[in-house]
Amino acid sequence: MKKGVLLLFILALSACGAMGIGSNHKTMVYNNSDNMITVTSDSGVYRVEPNNNINIYSKEHISIQNKNKNCSQVNVERELNSGAVFLDIIPGILFGIIPIFVDAVTNNLYRMPEAYSYSCAG
């Protein structure tokens, strides 16, 4: 019985990204431009007034568009969650592919930046 509980505990610790390290899918988008921007993510489409901000939930990427034709569209991409990958490999090597598989299925191998500031004056 103790071995079973210990094995479950170790398996849970080996999937560190799924337990909170890699669960950052919220990005605070700041609109530092002179115009309203449109922010598109997998959670919806949002409009942000000049000099305001909004929390956006997205697992993939965020697209920002400005009505001003002189301002180009910006894509905020997700980045590799190196902390979760490191912990999946070092203690996870004892369990083979299970820790990386768990984090990949739960979409925690990558994370969105915590904040992004959009600027375009024109």
mmCIF file of C-alpha atoms in Angstrom:
data_model
loop_
_atom_site.group_PDB
_atom_site.id
_atom_site.type_symbol
_atom_site.label_atom_id
_atom_site.label_comp_id
_atom_site.label_asym_id
_atom_site.label_seq_id
_atom_site.Cartn_x
_atom_site.Cartn_y
_atom_site.Cartn_z
ATOM 1 C CA MET A 1 0.000 0.000 0.000
ATOM 2 C CA LYS A 2 2.802 2.424 0.879
ATOM 3 C CA LYS A 3 4.564 1.680 -2.407
ATOM 4 C CA GLY A 4 1.408 2.469 -4.366
ATOM 5 C CA VAL A 5 0.898 5.802 -2.605
ATOM 6 C CA LEU A 6 4.578 6.670 -3.043
ATOM 7 C CA LEU A 7 4.413 5.827 -6.764
ATOM 8 C CA LEU A 8 1.321 8.020 -7.245
ATOM 9 C CA PHE A 9 3.004 10.865 -5.369
ATOM 10 C CA ILE A 10 6.142 10.641 -7.508
ATOM 11 C CA LEU A 11 4.093 10.475 -10.715
ATOM 12 C CA ALA A 12 2.169 13.569 -9.668
ATOM 13 C CA LEU A 13 5.390 15.463 -8.934
ATOM 14 C CA SER A 14 6.924 14.410 -12.244
ATOM 15 C CA ALA A 15 4.162 16.207 -14.197
ATOM 16 C CA CYS A 16 5.141 19.601 -12.814
ATOM 17 C CA GLY A 17 3.781 21.678 -15.679
ATOM 18 C CA ALA A 18 0.297 20.291 -15.186
ATOM 19 C CA MET A 19 0.526 21.095 -11.488
ATOM 20 C CA GLY A 20 0.996 24.826 -11.914
ATOM 21 C CA ILE A 21 4.405 25.646 -13.324
ATOM 22 C CA GLY A 22 3.124 25.733 -16.886
ATOM 23 C CA SER A 23 -0.431 26.827 -16.349
ATOM 24 C CA ASN A 24 0.090 30.495 -17.269
ATOM 25 C CA HIS A 25 -2.315 31.067 -20.136
ATOM 26 C CA LYS A 26 -3.322 34.600 -19.082
ATOM 27 C CA THR A 27 -1.699 37.652 -20.601
ATOM 28 C CA MET A 28 -2.271 41.240 -19.542
ATOM 29 C CA VAL A 29 -2.433 43.259 -22.782
ATOM 30 C CA TYR A 30 -1.715 46.986 -22.415
ATOM 31 C CA ASN A 31 -2.894 49.353 -25.145
ATOM 32 C CA ASN A 32 -0.343 52.157 -25.275
ATOM 33 C CA SER A 33 -1.490 53.364 -28.701
ATOM 34 C CA ASP A 34 -3.673 56.305 -29.656
ATOM 35 C CA ASN A 35 -6.439 54.109 -31.135
ATOM 36 C CA MET A 36 -8.708 51.300 -30.014
ATOM 37 C CA ILE A 37 -7.210 47.862 -30.670
ATOM 38 C CA THR A 38 -8.877 44.531 -31.365
ATOM 39 C CA VAL A 39 -7.393 41.555 -29.535
ATOM 40 C CA THR A 40 -8.228 38.080 -30.857
ATOM 41 C CA SER A 41 -7.462 34.862 -28.961
ATOM 42 C CA ASP A 42 -8.896 31.374 -28.677
ATOM 43 C CA SER A 43 -11.167 32.702 -25.900
ATOM 44 C CA GLY A 44 -12.772 35.421 -28.035
ATOM 45 C CA VAL A 45 -12.450 38.883 -29.564
ATOM 46 C CA TYR A 46 -11.954 41.921 -27.326
ATOM 47 C CA ARG A 47 -11.721 45.666 -27.898
ATOM 48 C CA VAL A 48 -9.339 47.682 -25.752
ATOM 49 C CA GLU A 49 -9.551 51.465 -25.443
ATOM 50 C CA PRO A 50 -6.362 53.584 -25.606
ATOM 51 C CA ASN A 51 -4.329 53.603 -22.378
ATOM 52 C CA ASN A 52 -6.294 50.650 -20.930
ATOM 53 C CA ASN A 53 -5.497 46.997 -20.376
ATOM 54 C CA ILE A 54 -7.280 43.658 -20.338
ATOM 55 C CA ASN A 55 -6.549 40.119 -19.156
ATOM 56 C CA ILE A 56 -6.710 37.678 -22.074
ATOM 57 C CA TYR A 57 -6.894 33.892 -21.692
ATOM 58 C CA SER A 58 -5.255 32.022 -24.560
ATOM 59 C CA LYS A 59 -3.433 28.716 -24.935
ATOM 60 C CA GLU A 60 -2.175 29.289 -28.476
ATOM 61 C CA HIS A 61 -1.465 32.901 -29.496
ATOM 62 C CA ILE A 62 -2.928 36.388 -29.371
ATOM 63 C CA SER A 63 -3.432 38.609 -32.409
ATOM 64 C CA ILE A 64 -3.607 42.406 -32.018
ATOM 65 C CA GLN A 65 -4.950 44.696 -34.731
ATOM 66 C CA ASN A 66 -5.219 48.458 -34.842
ATOM 67 C CA LYS A 67 -7.665 50.474 -36.972
ATOM 68 C CA ASN A 68 -4.791 52.746 -37.951
ATOM 69 C CA LYS A 69 -3.400 51.527 -41.301
ATOM 70 C CA ASN A 70 0.120 52.682 -40.357
ATOM 71 C CA CYS A 71 0.179 50.148 -37.487
ATOM 72 C CA SER A 72 0.821 46.541 -38.383
ATOM 73 C CA GLN A 73 -0.863 43.482 -36.909
ATOM 74 C CA VAL A 74 1.060 41.865 -34.043
ATOM 75 C CA ASN A 75 0.989 38.211 -32.979
ATOM 76 C CA VAL A 76 1.956 37.399 -29.404
ATOM 77 C CA GLU A 77 3.291 33.834 -29.491
ATOM 78 C CA ARG A 78 3.575 31.321 -26.692
ATOM 79 C CA GLU A 79 7.024 30.314 -25.469
ATOM 80 C CA LEU A 80 8.541 27.093 -24.215
ATOM 81 C CA ASN A 81 8.038 26.523 -20.504
ATOM 82 C CA SER A 82 11.641 25.595 -19.725
ATOM 83 C CA GLY A 83 10.982 25.029 -15.998
ATOM 84 C CA ALA A 84 8.312 22.416 -16.640
ATOM 85 C CA VAL A 85 10.377 20.719 -19.359
ATOM 86 C CA PHE A 86 13.440 20.607 -17.078
ATOM 87 C CA LEU A 87 11.444 19.056 -14.234
ATOM 88 C CA ASP A 88 9.787 16.626 -16.651
ATOM 89 C CA ILE A 89 13.212 15.416 -17.775
ATOM 90 C CA ILE A 90 15.253 15.310 -14.536
ATOM 91 C CA PRO A 91 12.892 13.512 -12.132
ATOM 92 C CA GLY A 92 10.740 12.368 -15.037
ATOM 93 C CA ILE A 93 13.487 10.216 -16.542
ATOM 94 C CA LEU A 94 12.554 7.597 -13.953
ATOM 95 C CA PHE A 95 9.114 7.274 -15.549
ATOM 96 C CA GLY A 96 10.009 7.527 -19.219
ATOM 97 C CA ILE A 97 7.686 9.589 -21.380
ATOM 98 C CA ILE A 98 4.810 9.869 -18.878
ATOM 99 C CA PRO A 99 5.629 13.348 -17.411
ATOM 100 C CA ILE A 100 6.170 14.987 -20.808
ATOM 101 C CA PHE A 101 3.078 13.240 -22.163
ATOM 102 C CA VAL A 102 0.934 14.549 -19.287
ATOM 103 C CA ASP A 103 2.177 18.114 -19.770
ATOM 104 C CA ALA A 104 1.715 17.917 -23.545
ATOM 105 C CA VAL A 105 -1.861 16.654 -23.215
ATOM 106 C CA THR A 106 -2.738 19.390 -20.710
ATOM 107 C CA ASN A 107 -1.025 22.007 -22.954
ATOM 108 C CA ASN A 108 1.463 23.010 -20.263
ATOM 109 C CA LEU A 109 4.731 22.593 -22.173
ATOM 110 C CA TYR A 110 4.240 26.140 -23.425
ATOM 111 C CA ARG A 111 3.103 29.316 -21.726
ATOM 112 C CA MET A 112 1.968 32.770 -22.735
ATOM 113 C CA PRO A 113 3.887 35.837 -21.556
ATOM 114 C CA GLU A 114 2.457 37.409 -18.410
ATOM 115 C CA ALA A 115 2.141 40.838 -20.014
ATOM 116 C CA TYR A 116 2.392 42.449 -23.440
ATOM 117 C CA SER A 117 2.416 46.163 -24.196
ATOM 118 C CA TYR A 118 1.138 47.222 -27.625
ATOM 119 C CA SER A 119 2.422 50.568 -28.884
ATOM 120 C CA CYS A 120 1.817 52.345 -32.154
ATOM 121 C CA ALA A 121 1.685 56.111 -32.554
ATOM 122 C CA GLY A 122 0.303 57.529 -35.705
#
